[in-house]
CSV table of C-alpha atoms and ligand atoms in Angstrom, one decimal:
chain,number,residue,atom,x,y,z
A,1,MET,CA,120.0,-10.6,0.6
A,2,LYS,CA,120.5,-9.0,-2.7
A,3,ILE,CA,119.3,-10.9,-5.8
A,4,ILE,CA,120.1,-9.7,-9.3
A,5,ASN,CA,117.6,-10.9,-11.8
A,6,ILE,CA,118.7,-11.0,-15.4
A,7,VAL,CA,116.1,-10.9,-18.2
A,8,GLY,CA,116.3,-9.9,-21.8
A,9,ALA,CA,114.0,-12.0,-24.0
A,10,ARG,CA,110.2,-12.3,-24.0
A,11,PRO,CA,109.7,-15.5,-22.1
A,12,GLN,CA,112.1,-14.2,-19.3
A,13,PHE,CA,109.8,-11.3,-18.6
A,14,ILE,CA,107.0,-13.9,-18.0
A,15,LYS,CA,109.2,-16.2,-15.8
A,16,TYR,CA,110.5,-13.2,-13.9
A,17,PHE,CA,107.0,-12.0,-12.9
A,18,PRO,CA,106.0,-14.7,-10.3
A,19,ILE,CA,109.6,-14.4,-8.8
A,20,SER,CA,109.2,-10.6,-8.4
A,21,ARG,CA,105.7,-11.0,-6.9
A,22,VAL,CA,106.8,-13.5,-4.3
A,23,ILE,CA,109.8,-11.3,-3.3
A,24,LYS,CA,107.4,-8.4,-2.8
A,25,HIS,CA,105.0,-10.7,-0.8
A,26,PHE,CA,107.8,-12.1,1.4
A,27,ASN,CA,109.2,-8.7,2.1
A,28,ARG,CA,105.7,-7.5,3.2
A,29,GLN,CA,104.8,-10.5,5.2
A,30,VAL,CA,107.9,-11.6,7.0
A,31,ASP,CA,110.2,-8.7,6.3
A,32,SER,CA,112.6,-11.0,4.5
A,33,GLY,CA,114.5,-7.8,3.3
A,34,ILE,CA,115.3,-9.0,-0.2
A,35,ASN,CA,116.7,-6.5,-2.5
A,36,ASP,CA,115.6,-7.3,-6.0
A,37,VAL,CA,117.8,-5.7,-8.6
A,38,LEU,CA,116.6,-6.1,-12.2
A,39,ILE,CA,118.8,-6.1,-15.2
A,40,HIS,CA,117.2,-6.0,-18.7
A,41,THR,CA,119.8,-6.9,-21.3
A,42,GLY,CA,117.9,-5.4,-24.2
A,43,GLN,CA,118.0,-8.6,-26.3
A,44,HIS,CA,114.4,-8.0,-27.1
A,45,TYR,CA,113.4,-4.3,-27.5
A,46,ASP,CA,110.3,-3.8,-29.8
A,47,TYR,CA,107.3,-2.7,-27.9
A,48,ASN,CA,105.4,-5.9,-28.3
A,49,MET,CA,108.4,-8.1,-27.6
A,50,SER,CA,109.3,-6.3,-24.4
A,51,LYS,CA,107.5,-3.4,-22.9
A,52,ILE,CA,104.1,-4.8,-23.4
A,53,PHE,CA,105.0,-7.6,-20.8
A,54,PHE,CA,106.3,-5.1,-18.3
A,55,ASP,CA,103.1,-3.1,-18.6
A,56,GLY,CA,100.8,-6.1,-18.6
A,57,PHE,CA,102.4,-7.7,-15.5
A,58,GLY,CA,103.2,-4.4,-13.8
A,59,ILE,CA,106.8,-5.4,-13.6
A,60,LYS,CA,109.0,-2.6,-12.3
A,61,GLU,CA,111.2,-0.6,-14.6
A,62,PRO,CA,114.6,-2.4,-14.9
A,63,ASP,CA,117.3,-1.0,-12.5
A,64,TYR,CA,119.8,-1.4,-15.4
A,65,HIS,CA,118.9,-1.5,-19.1
A,66,LEU,CA,122.0,-2.8,-21.0
A,67,GLU,CA,120.5,-2.1,-24.5
A,68,VAL,CA,122.5,-4.7,-26.3
A,69,GLY,CA,120.0,-5.1,-29.1
A,70,SER,CA,120.3,-7.7,-31.9
A,71,ALA,CA,123.7,-8.9,-33.3
A,72,THR,CA,125.4,-12.2,-34.1
A,73,HIS,CA,125.3,-14.8,-31.3
A,74,GLY,CA,129.0,-14.2,-30.3
A,75,GLU,CA,128.6,-10.4,-30.3
A,76,GLN,CA,125.3,-10.4,-28.5
A,77,THR,CA,126.5,-12.8,-25.8
A,78,ALA,CA,129.7,-10.9,-25.4
A,79,GLU,CA,128.1,-7.6,-25.0
A,80,ILE,CA,125.8,-9.0,-22.4
A,81,LEU,CA,128.7,-10.6,-20.6
A,82,LYS,CA,130.7,-7.4,-20.5
A,83,LYS,CA,127.9,-5.1,-19.5
A,84,THR,CA,126.5,-7.5,-16.9
A,85,GLU,CA,130.0,-7.8,-15.3
A,86,ALA,CA,130.1,-4.0,-14.8
A,87,VAL,CA,126.8,-4.1,-13.0
A,88,LEU,CA,127.7,-7.1,-10.9
A,89,LEU,CA,130.9,-5.5,-9.8
A,90,GLU,CA,129.0,-2.4,-8.7
A,91,GLU,CA,126.1,-4.2,-7.0
A,92,LYS,CA,127.9,-7.1,-5.4
A,93,PRO,CA,124.9,-9.4,-5.2
A,94,ASP,CA,124.5,-12.5,-3.0
A,95,VAL,CA,123.0,-14.5,-5.8
A,96,VAL,CA,122.4,-13.9,-9.6
A,97,MET,CA,119.3,-15.4,-11.1
A,98,VAL,CA,119.0,-16.3,-14.7
A,99,TYR,CA,116.0,-17.9,-16.7
A,100,GLY,CA,115.7,-20.3,-19.5
A,101,ASP,CA,118.0,-20.8,-22.3
A,102,THR,CA,118.6,-17.5,-24.2
A,103,ASN,CA,121.8,-15.6,-24.9
A,104,SER,CA,120.8,-13.4,-22.0
A,105,THR,CA,120.9,-16.5,-19.7
A,106,LEU,CA,124.3,-17.5,-20.7
A,107,GLY,CA,125.9,-14.1,-20.8
A,108,GLY,CA,124.5,-13.3,-17.4
A,109,ALA,CA,125.5,-16.6,-15.9
A,110,LEU,CA,129.0,-16.5,-17.2
A,111,ALA,CA,129.5,-12.8,-15.9
A,112,ALA,CA,128.4,-14.0,-12.4
A,113,ALA,CA,130.4,-17.2,-12.5
A,114,LYS,CA,133.6,-15.5,-13.4
A,115,LEU,CA,133.3,-13.2,-10.5
A,116,HIS,CA,132.6,-16.3,-8.3
A,117,MET,CA,129.0,-15.2,-7.6
A,118,PRO,CA,126.4,-17.9,-7.1
A,119,VAL,CA,124.3,-18.5,-10.0
A,120,ALA,CA,120.6,-19.6,-9.8
A,121,HIS,CA,119.2,-21.1,-12.9
A,122,VAL,CA,115.5,-21.2,-13.2
A,123,GLU,CA,114.5,-24.0,-15.8
A,124,ALA,CA,117.7,-26.0,-15.3
A,125,GLY,CA,118.3,-29.4,-16.8
A,126,LEU,CA,116.3,-29.2,-20.0
A,127,ARG,CA,117.8,-30.9,-23.1
A,128,SER,CA,116.8,-31.3,-26.7
A,129,PHE,CA,120.1,-33.2,-27.5
A,130,ASN,CA,120.3,-31.1,-30.6
A,131,LYS,CA,123.5,-29.0,-30.3
A,132,TYR,CA,122.6,-27.1,-33.6
A,133,MET,CA,120.1,-25.2,-31.4
A,134,PRO,CA,121.6,-22.1,-29.8
A,135,GLU,CA,119.4,-22.7,-26.8
A,136,GLU,CA,120.9,-26.1,-26.2
A,137,ILE,CA,124.4,-24.7,-26.0
A,138,ASN,CA,123.0,-21.9,-23.7
A,139,ARG,CA,121.3,-24.4,-21.3
A,140,ILE,CA,124.3,-26.8,-21.0
A,141,LEU,CA,126.7,-24.1,-20.3
A,142,THR,CA,124.5,-22.3,-17.9
A,143,ASP,CA,123.8,-25.4,-16.0
A,144,GLN,CA,127.6,-26.1,-15.8
A,145,VAL,CA,128.3,-22.8,-14.0
A,146,SER,CA,125.3,-22.7,-11.8
A,147,THR,CA,125.2,-23.2,-8.0
A,148,CYS,CA,121.4,-23.7,-7.6
A,149,LEU,CA,119.7,-25.6,-10.5
A,150,PHE,CA,115.9,-25.2,-10.1
A,151,CYS,CA,114.3,-27.8,-12.4
A,152,PRO,CA,110.6,-27.5,-13.6
A,153,SER,CA,110.0,-31.3,-13.3
A,154,LYS,CA,111.6,-34.6,-12.5
A,155,HIS,CA,113.1,-35.4,-15.9
A,156,PRO,CA,115.6,-32.6,-15.9
A,157,VAL,CA,116.7,-33.6,-12.4
A,158,ASN,CA,117.5,-37.2,-13.8
A,159,GLN,CA,119.1,-35.7,-16.8
A,160,LEU,CA,121.6,-33.6,-14.5
A,161,GLU,CA,122.3,-36.8,-12.6
A,162,THR,CA,123.4,-38.6,-15.7
A,163,GLU,CA,125.7,-35.7,-16.6
A,164,GLY,CA,127.4,-36.0,-13.3
A,165,PHE,CA,125.6,-33.6,-11.0
A,166,ALA,CA,124.8,-34.6,-7.4
A,167,ALA,CA,121.6,-36.5,-6.9
A,168,GLY,CA,118.4,-34.3,-6.9
A,169,ILE,CA,116.9,-33.3,-3.6
A,170,ASN,CA,114.0,-35.6,-2.7
A,171,ASN,CA,115.0,-38.1,-5.4
A,172,GLY,CA,114.0,-35.5,-8.0
A,173,GLU,CA,110.3,-35.4,-6.8
A,174,LEU,CA,108.8,-32.1,-6.4
A,175,VAL,CA,109.9,-30.5,-3.1
A,176,THR,CA,107.2,-29.7,-0.6
A,177,GLU,CA,106.9,-26.5,1.4
A,178,LYS,CA,107.8,-28.4,4.7
A,179,MET,CA,111.2,-29.5,3.2
A,180,LEU,CA,112.3,-26.0,2.3
A,181,THR,CA,113.9,-24.6,5.3
A,182,ARG,CA,115.6,-27.9,6.2
A,183,ILE,CA,117.1,-28.1,2.6
A,184,GLY,CA,118.1,-24.5,2.7
A,185,GLU,CA,119.8,-24.7,6.0
A,186,GLN,CA,121.8,-27.7,4.8
A,187,MET,CA,122.8,-26.1,1.6
A,188,LYS,CA,126.3,-24.9,1.6
A,189,PHE,CA,126.0,-23.1,-1.8
A,190,ASP,CA,129.3,-24.6,-2.8
A,191,LYS,CA,130.1,-24.0,-6.5
A,192,ASN,CA,131.8,-27.4,-6.6
A,193,ASN,CA,128.6,-29.1,-5.3
A,194,PRO,CA,125.6,-27.4,-6.8
A,195,LEU,CA,122.1,-27.9,-5.6
A,196,VAL,CA,119.6,-29.8,-7.9
A,197,VAL,CA,116.0,-29.6,-7.1
A,198,ASN,CA,112.6,-30.0,-8.7
A,199,THR,CA,110.6,-26.9,-7.7
A,200,GLY,CA,108.0,-27.1,-10.4
A,201,ASP,CA,107.6,-24.7,-13.4
A,202,VAL,CA,107.3,-20.9,-12.8
A,203,MET,CA,105.3,-20.7,-16.0
A,204,TYR,CA,102.6,-22.7,-14.4
A,205,ASP,CA,102.5,-20.3,-11.5
A,206,VAL,CA,101.9,-17.4,-14.0
A,207,LEU,CA,99.2,-19.2,-15.8
A,208,LEU,CA,97.3,-20.1,-12.6
A,209,THR,CA,97.5,-16.6,-11.1
A,210,THR,CA,96.7,-14.5,-14.2
A,211,GLN,CA,93.8,-16.3,-15.8
A,212,GLU,CA,91.2,-14.1,-14.3
A,213,ILE,CA,93.3,-10.9,-15.1
A,214,ALA,CA,93.6,-12.2,-18.7
A,215,GLU,CA,89.8,-12.5,-18.9
A,216,LYS,CA,89.3,-8.9,-17.8
A,217,LYS,CA,92.4,-7.3,-19.5
A,218,SER,CA,92.1,-9.0,-22.9
A,219,ASN,CA,89.5,-8.2,-25.6
A,220,ILE,CA,91.3,-10.1,-28.4
A,221,ILE,CA,88.4,-12.6,-28.8
A,222,ASP,CA,85.9,-9.9,-29.5
A,223,LYS,CA,88.3,-7.8,-31.4
A,224,LEU,CA,89.0,-10.6,-33.9
A,225,GLY,CA,85.3,-11.7,-33.8
A,226,LEU,CA,86.1,-15.3,-32.7
A,227,HIS,CA,84.0,-18.0,-31.3
A,228,GLU,CA,85.2,-20.5,-28.6
A,229,LYS,CA,86.9,-23.6,-30.0
A,230,GLU,CA,86.5,-22.7,-33.7
A,231,PHE,CA,90.0,-21.7,-34.5
A,232,GLY,CA,93.6,-22.6,-34.1
A,233,ILE,CA,96.9,-20.8,-33.2
A,234,LEU,CA,100.2,-21.0,-35.0
A,235,THR,CA,103.6,-19.8,-33.8
A,236,ILE,CA,107.0,-20.3,-35.4
A,237,HIS,CA,110.3,-18.5,-34.3
A,238,ARG,CA,113.0,-21.1,-34.0
A,239,PRO,CA,116.0,-20.4,-36.2
A,240,GLU,CA,116.1,-24.0,-37.3
A,241,ASN,CA,112.7,-23.5,-38.8
A,242,THR,CA,113.0,-19.9,-40.1
A,243,ASP,CA,116.6,-19.6,-41.2
A,244,ASN,CA,116.7,-22.6,-43.7
A,245,PRO,CA,114.4,-21.9,-46.6
A,246,GLU,CA,113.9,-25.6,-47.4
A,247,LYS,CA,112.9,-26.3,-43.8
A,248,PHE,CA,110.6,-23.2,-43.7
A,249,LYS,CA,108.9,-24.4,-46.9
A,250,GLU,CA,108.4,-27.8,-45.5
A,251,ILE,CA,106.8,-26.3,-42.3
A,252,VAL,CA,104.6,-24.1,-44.4
A,253,SER,CA,103.5,-26.9,-46.5
A,254,PHE,CA,102.8,-29.2,-43.5
A,255,VAL,CA,100.8,-26.5,-41.6
A,256,ASN,CA,98.7,-25.7,-44.9
A,257,ASN,CA,98.0,-29.4,-45.3
A,258,VAL,CA,96.9,-30.1,-41.6
A,259,VAL,CA,94.8,-27.1,-41.0
A,260,GLY,CA,92.8,-27.4,-44.3
A,261,ASP,CA,90.3,-24.6,-44.3
A,262,LYS,CA,90.3,-24.0,-40.5
A,263,LYS,CA,90.7,-20.5,-39.3
A,264,ILE,CA,94.1,-20.1,-37.8
A,265,PHE,CA,95.8,-17.0,-36.1
A,266,PHE,CA,99.5,-16.6,-36.4
A,267,PRO,CA,101.2,-13.9,-34.2
A,268,MET,CA,104.4,-13.6,-36.1
A,269,HIS,CA,107.8,-13.1,-34.5
A,270,PRO,CA,110.0,-10.6,-36.1
A,271,ARG,CA,112.6,-13.1,-37.0
A,272,THR,CA,109.9,-15.2,-38.9
A,273,LYS,CA,108.5,-12.0,-40.5
A,274,LYS,CA,111.9,-11.4,-42.1
A,275,ALA,CA,112.3,-15.0,-43.2
A,276,TYR,CA,108.8,-15.1,-44.7
A,277,ASP,CA,109.3,-12.0,-46.7
A,278,ASP,CA,112.4,-13.8,-48.3
A,279,VAL,CA,111.0,-17.4,-48.8
A,280,ASN,CA,109.2,-18.5,-51.9
A,281,CYS,CA,106.1,-20.0,-50.3
A,282,THR,CA,102.8,-18.9,-48.7
A,283,PHE,CA,100.6,-19.8,-46.0
A,284,ALA,CA,97.0,-20.5,-46.9
A,285,ASP,CA,94.5,-17.5,-46.9
A,286,ASN,CA,92.8,-18.9,-43.8
A,287,ILE,CA,96.0,-18.5,-41.8
A,288,LYS,CA,95.9,-14.9,-40.5
A,289,ILE,CA,99.1,-13.3,-39.8
A,290,ILE,CA,98.9,-10.8,-36.9
A,291,ASP,CA,101.6,-8.9,-34.9
A,292,PRO,CA,103.1,-10.6,-31.7
A,293,VAL,CA,100.6,-10.2,-28.9
A,294,SER,CA,100.7,-9.8,-25.1
A,295,TYR,CA,100.8,-12.7,-22.7
A,296,PHE,CA,97.1,-12.1,-21.8
A,297,ASP,CA,96.0,-12.0,-25.3
A,298,LEU,CA,98.0,-15.1,-26.1
A,299,ILE,CA,96.5,-17.0,-23.3
A,300,MET,CA,93.0,-15.9,-24.3
A,301,LEU,CA,93.6,-17.0,-27.8
A,302,LEU,CA,95.0,-20.3,-26.8
A,303,LYS,CA,92.4,-21.0,-24.2
A,304,ASN,CA,89.6,-20.5,-26.7
A,305,SER,CA,91.2,-22.3,-29.5
A,306,ASN,CA,91.1,-26.0,-30.3
A,307,LEU,CA,94.5,-26.5,-31.9
A,308,LEU,CA,98.0,-25.3,-31.4
A,309,LEU,CA,100.9,-25.6,-33.9
A,310,THR,CA,104.0,-24.3,-32.5
A,311,ASP,CA,107.9,-24.4,-32.1
A,312,SER,CA,107.7,-22.6,-28.8
A,313,GLY,CA,108.7,-24.4,-25.6
A,314,GLY,CA,106.5,-22.4,-23.3
A,315,MET,CA,103.4,-22.8,-25.4
A,316,GLN,CA,103.7,-26.6,-25.6
A,317,LYS,CA,103.2,-26.5,-21.8
A,318,GLU,CA,100.5,-23.9,-21.9
A,319,SER,CA,98.5,-26.0,-24.3
A,320,TYR,CA,98.9,-28.9,-22.1
A,321,TRP,CA,97.7,-26.9,-19.0
A,322,LEU,CA,94.8,-25.5,-21.0
A,323,ARG,CA,94.0,-28.8,-22.6
A,324,VAL,CA,94.5,-27.7,-26.2
A,325,PRO,CA,95.9,-30.4,-28.6
A,326,CYS,CA,99.4,-29.3,-29.8
A,327,ILE,CA,101.5,-30.4,-32.8
A,328,THR,CA,105.1,-29.3,-32.1
A,329,LEU,CA,106.9,-28.0,-35.3
A,330,ARG,CA,110.2,-29.4,-34.2
A,331,GLU,CA,112.3,-32.6,-34.7
A,332,GLU,CA,112.4,-33.1,-30.9
A,333,THR,CA,111.2,-31.4,-27.6
A,334,GLU,CA,112.7,-30.8,-24.3
A,335,TRP,CA,109.1,-31.0,-22.8
A,336,ILE,CA,108.7,-34.7,-23.2
A,337,GLU,CA,106.2,-35.0,-20.5
A,338,THR,CA,103.7,-33.2,-22.7
A,339,LEU,CA,104.3,-35.9,-25.3
A,340,GLU,CA,103.7,-38.5,-22.8
A,341,SER,CA,100.6,-36.9,-21.6
A,342,GLY,CA,99.0,-37.3,-24.9
A,343,TRP,CA,98.3,-33.7,-25.5
A,344,ASN,CA,101.4,-33.0,-27.7
A,345,ILE,CA,102.8,-34.6,-30.8
A,346,LEU,CA,105.9,-34.0,-32.8
A,347,TYR,CA,105.0,-33.1,-36.4
A,348,ARG,CA,107.1,-35.8,-37.8
A,349,ASP,CA,105.1,-38.4,-35.8
A,350,TYR,CA,101.9,-37.0,-37.1
A,351,SER,CA,101.1,-38.7,-40.3
A,352,GLY,CA,97.5,-37.5,-41.0
A,353,SER,CA,96.6,-34.6,-43.2
A,354,HIS,CA,93.8,-33.3,-41.0
A,355,ILE,CA,93.5,-32.0,-37.5
A,356,PRO,CA,94.4,-34.6,-35.0
A,357,ASP,CA,92.2,-35.7,-32.2
A,358,LEU,CA,94.6,-35.6,-29.4
A,359,VAL,CA,93.1,-36.0,-26.0
A,360,GLY,CA,95.5,-36.7,-23.1
A,361,ASP,CA,95.1,-38.0,-19.6
A,362,LYS,CA,92.9,-35.5,-18.0
A,363,ASP,CA,93.7,-36.7,-14.5
A,364,SER,CA,97.4,-35.8,-14.7
A,365,GLN,CA,96.5,-32.4,-15.9
A,366,GLY,CA,98.6,-29.7,-14.4
A,367,LEU,CA,100.6,-32.0,-12.2
A,368,LEU,CA,103.6,-32.8,-14.4
A,369,TYR,CA,105.2,-29.4,-13.8
A,370,GLY,CA,104.6,-28.7,-10.2
A,371,ASP,CA,101.9,-27.4,-8.1
A,372,GLY,CA,101.8,-23.7,-9.1
A,373,HIS,CA,104.2,-22.7,-6.2
A,374,ALA,CA,107.5,-22.8,-7.9
A,375,ALA,CA,108.5,-19.2,-7.3
A,376,GLU,CA,107.7,-19.5,-3.6
A,377,LYS,CA,109.9,-22.5,-3.4
A,378,ILE,CA,112.7,-21.0,-5.4
A,379,ILE,CA,112.8,-17.8,-3.1
A,380,SER,CA,112.3,-19.7,0.1
A,381,LEU,CA,115.4,-21.9,-0.7
A,382,LEU,CA,117.4,-18.8,-1.5
A,383,ILE,CA,116.4,-17.1,1.8
A,384,ALA,CA,117.2,-20.2,3.8
A,385,GLY,CA,120.6,-20.6,2.1
A,386,PHE,CA,121.8,-17.1,1.4
A,387,ALA,CA,120.2,-14.8,4.0
A,388,THR,CA,122.7,-13.9,6.7
H,8,UD1,C1,115.3,-15.6,-28.5
H,8,UD1,C2,116.0,-16.9,-27.8
H,8,UD1,C3,115.0,-18.0,-27.8
H,8,UD1,C4,113.6,-17.7,-27.2
H,8,UD1,C5,113.1,-16.4,-28.0
H,8,UD1,C6,111.7,-16.0,-27.4
H,8,UD1,C7,118.4,-17.0,-28.0
H,8,UD1,C8,119.5,-17.7,-28.6
H,8,UD1,N1,117.2,-17.3,-28.5
H,8,UD1,O1,115.1,-16.0,-29.7
H,8,UD1,O2,115.6,-19.0,-26.9
H,8,UD1,O3,112.8,-18.7,-27.4
H,8,UD1,O4,114.0,-15.3,-27.8
H,8,UD1,O5,111.1,-15.1,-28.3
H,8,UD1,O6,118.6,-16.2,-27.1
H,8,UD1,N2,114.1,-8.9,-33.3
H,8,UD1,C9,113.3,-7.7,-33.5
H,8,UD1,N3,112.8,-7.1,-32.4
H,8,UD1,C10,113.1,-7.6,-31.1
H,8,UD1,C11,113.8,-8.7,-30.9
H,8,UD1,C12,114.3,-9.4,-32.0
H,8,UD1,O7,113.1,-7.4,-34.6
H,8,UD1,O8,112.6,-6.9,-30.2
H,8,UD1,C13,114.6,-9.6,-34.5
H,8,UD1,C14,116.0,-9.3,-34.8
H,8,UD1,O9,116.1,-9.2,-36.3
H,8,UD1,C15,116.8,-10.4,-34.3
H,8,UD1,C16,115.8,-11.6,-34.4
H,8,UD1,O10,114.6,-11.0,-34.3
H,8,UD1,O11,118.0,-10.6,-35.0
H,8,UD1,C17,116.1,-12.7,-33.5
H,8,UD1,O12,116.1,-12.2,-32.2
H,8,UD1,P1,117.0,-12.9,-31.0
H,8,UD1,O13,116.8,-12.3,-29.7
H,8,UD1,O14,118.4,-13.0,-31.5
H,8,UD1,O15,116.4,-14.4,-31.0
H,8,UD1,P2,114.9,-14.9,-30.9
H,8,UD1,O16,114.7,-15.6,-32.2
H,8,UD1,O17,114.0,-13.9,-30.5
């Protein structure tokens, strides 16, 4: 079986890591003969937005680098579509795997679907119900052309059902190892009848398998002279926050107000850096702006912190898994289970002017997004369904 994996933006390098690891493992253990071909679209290209993740995780060099770089949404997506199509025609894969909700996800999925190749979407079914977000457009369209919709939890399975997709396998409950072969054998991989299944979240696989490595590889806590649970983390990169100066000012003022004199570290995304240079407001002096950091550094920072303020989807879940209270700097979130858990709150719903005392349900910790074996389930299903 030949799988083409398409990545291009920072979170996709992280999501591909457990998939690539499982493929290698399966090839060694049971000689499953999976040919893993990797395409990097080049959507992210700075060292600390791209290569730092390949180096950190030991991900192989991409087989194809499309070098699309930054552009308007239409131009970037079109370049990805065009260049991916050329690779797909040459490689003739059995399945094309895309991740999340970026322009690389949509461009890759469209290229494959137009060639009648099965598309497997990792992180399917998420919705913010805000079509002003480019990610929402990307998710909806990618799901519509996908053959296998791998959902990280039960909510997105239910959402897909309400949109007219077939009922999720196992009523949307997490699939178990035992069920995999039977489901795979029954799958027809019919584009007109896609498979919807709750496999759990690959980001949880990554967190569980790399914590020890992060402890060894990262020295950021010492480097920044930090003490456990005495500082917070801030990240902002969504266009709806950075590209509207009034909104950006509102966020800056909210953050300054909430954190008071607490020490905060802010690894700043390049988009945000440009917007911040142009906007007429400043973060308080105790909010230290640093360059974007590696996954391992970020996890060590988060784990040792006692507050997260973010508009990132991935970090809302990571803070939930690491039991760090999170204020989400958005009007809504796709990760509603984190709100329900009590560890996350939308900034509009937070009326206080000091650091909130969020303490969620510790018993449900870690269980809302699978059991840490999402990648194994995804690859097992593909083997059962596609291997000839
Ligand atoms: C993209 C994804 C978003 C994801 C995020 C993760 C889309 C529509 N958005 O947003 O879903 O959460 O990645 O980080 O696909 N830039 C650099 N260096 C880089 C990459 C980007 O300087 O290596 C700058 C460029 O000016 C670029 C801007 O950042 O125009 C935005 O980059 P882009 O990839 O378009 O969107 P992100 O905000 O990173």
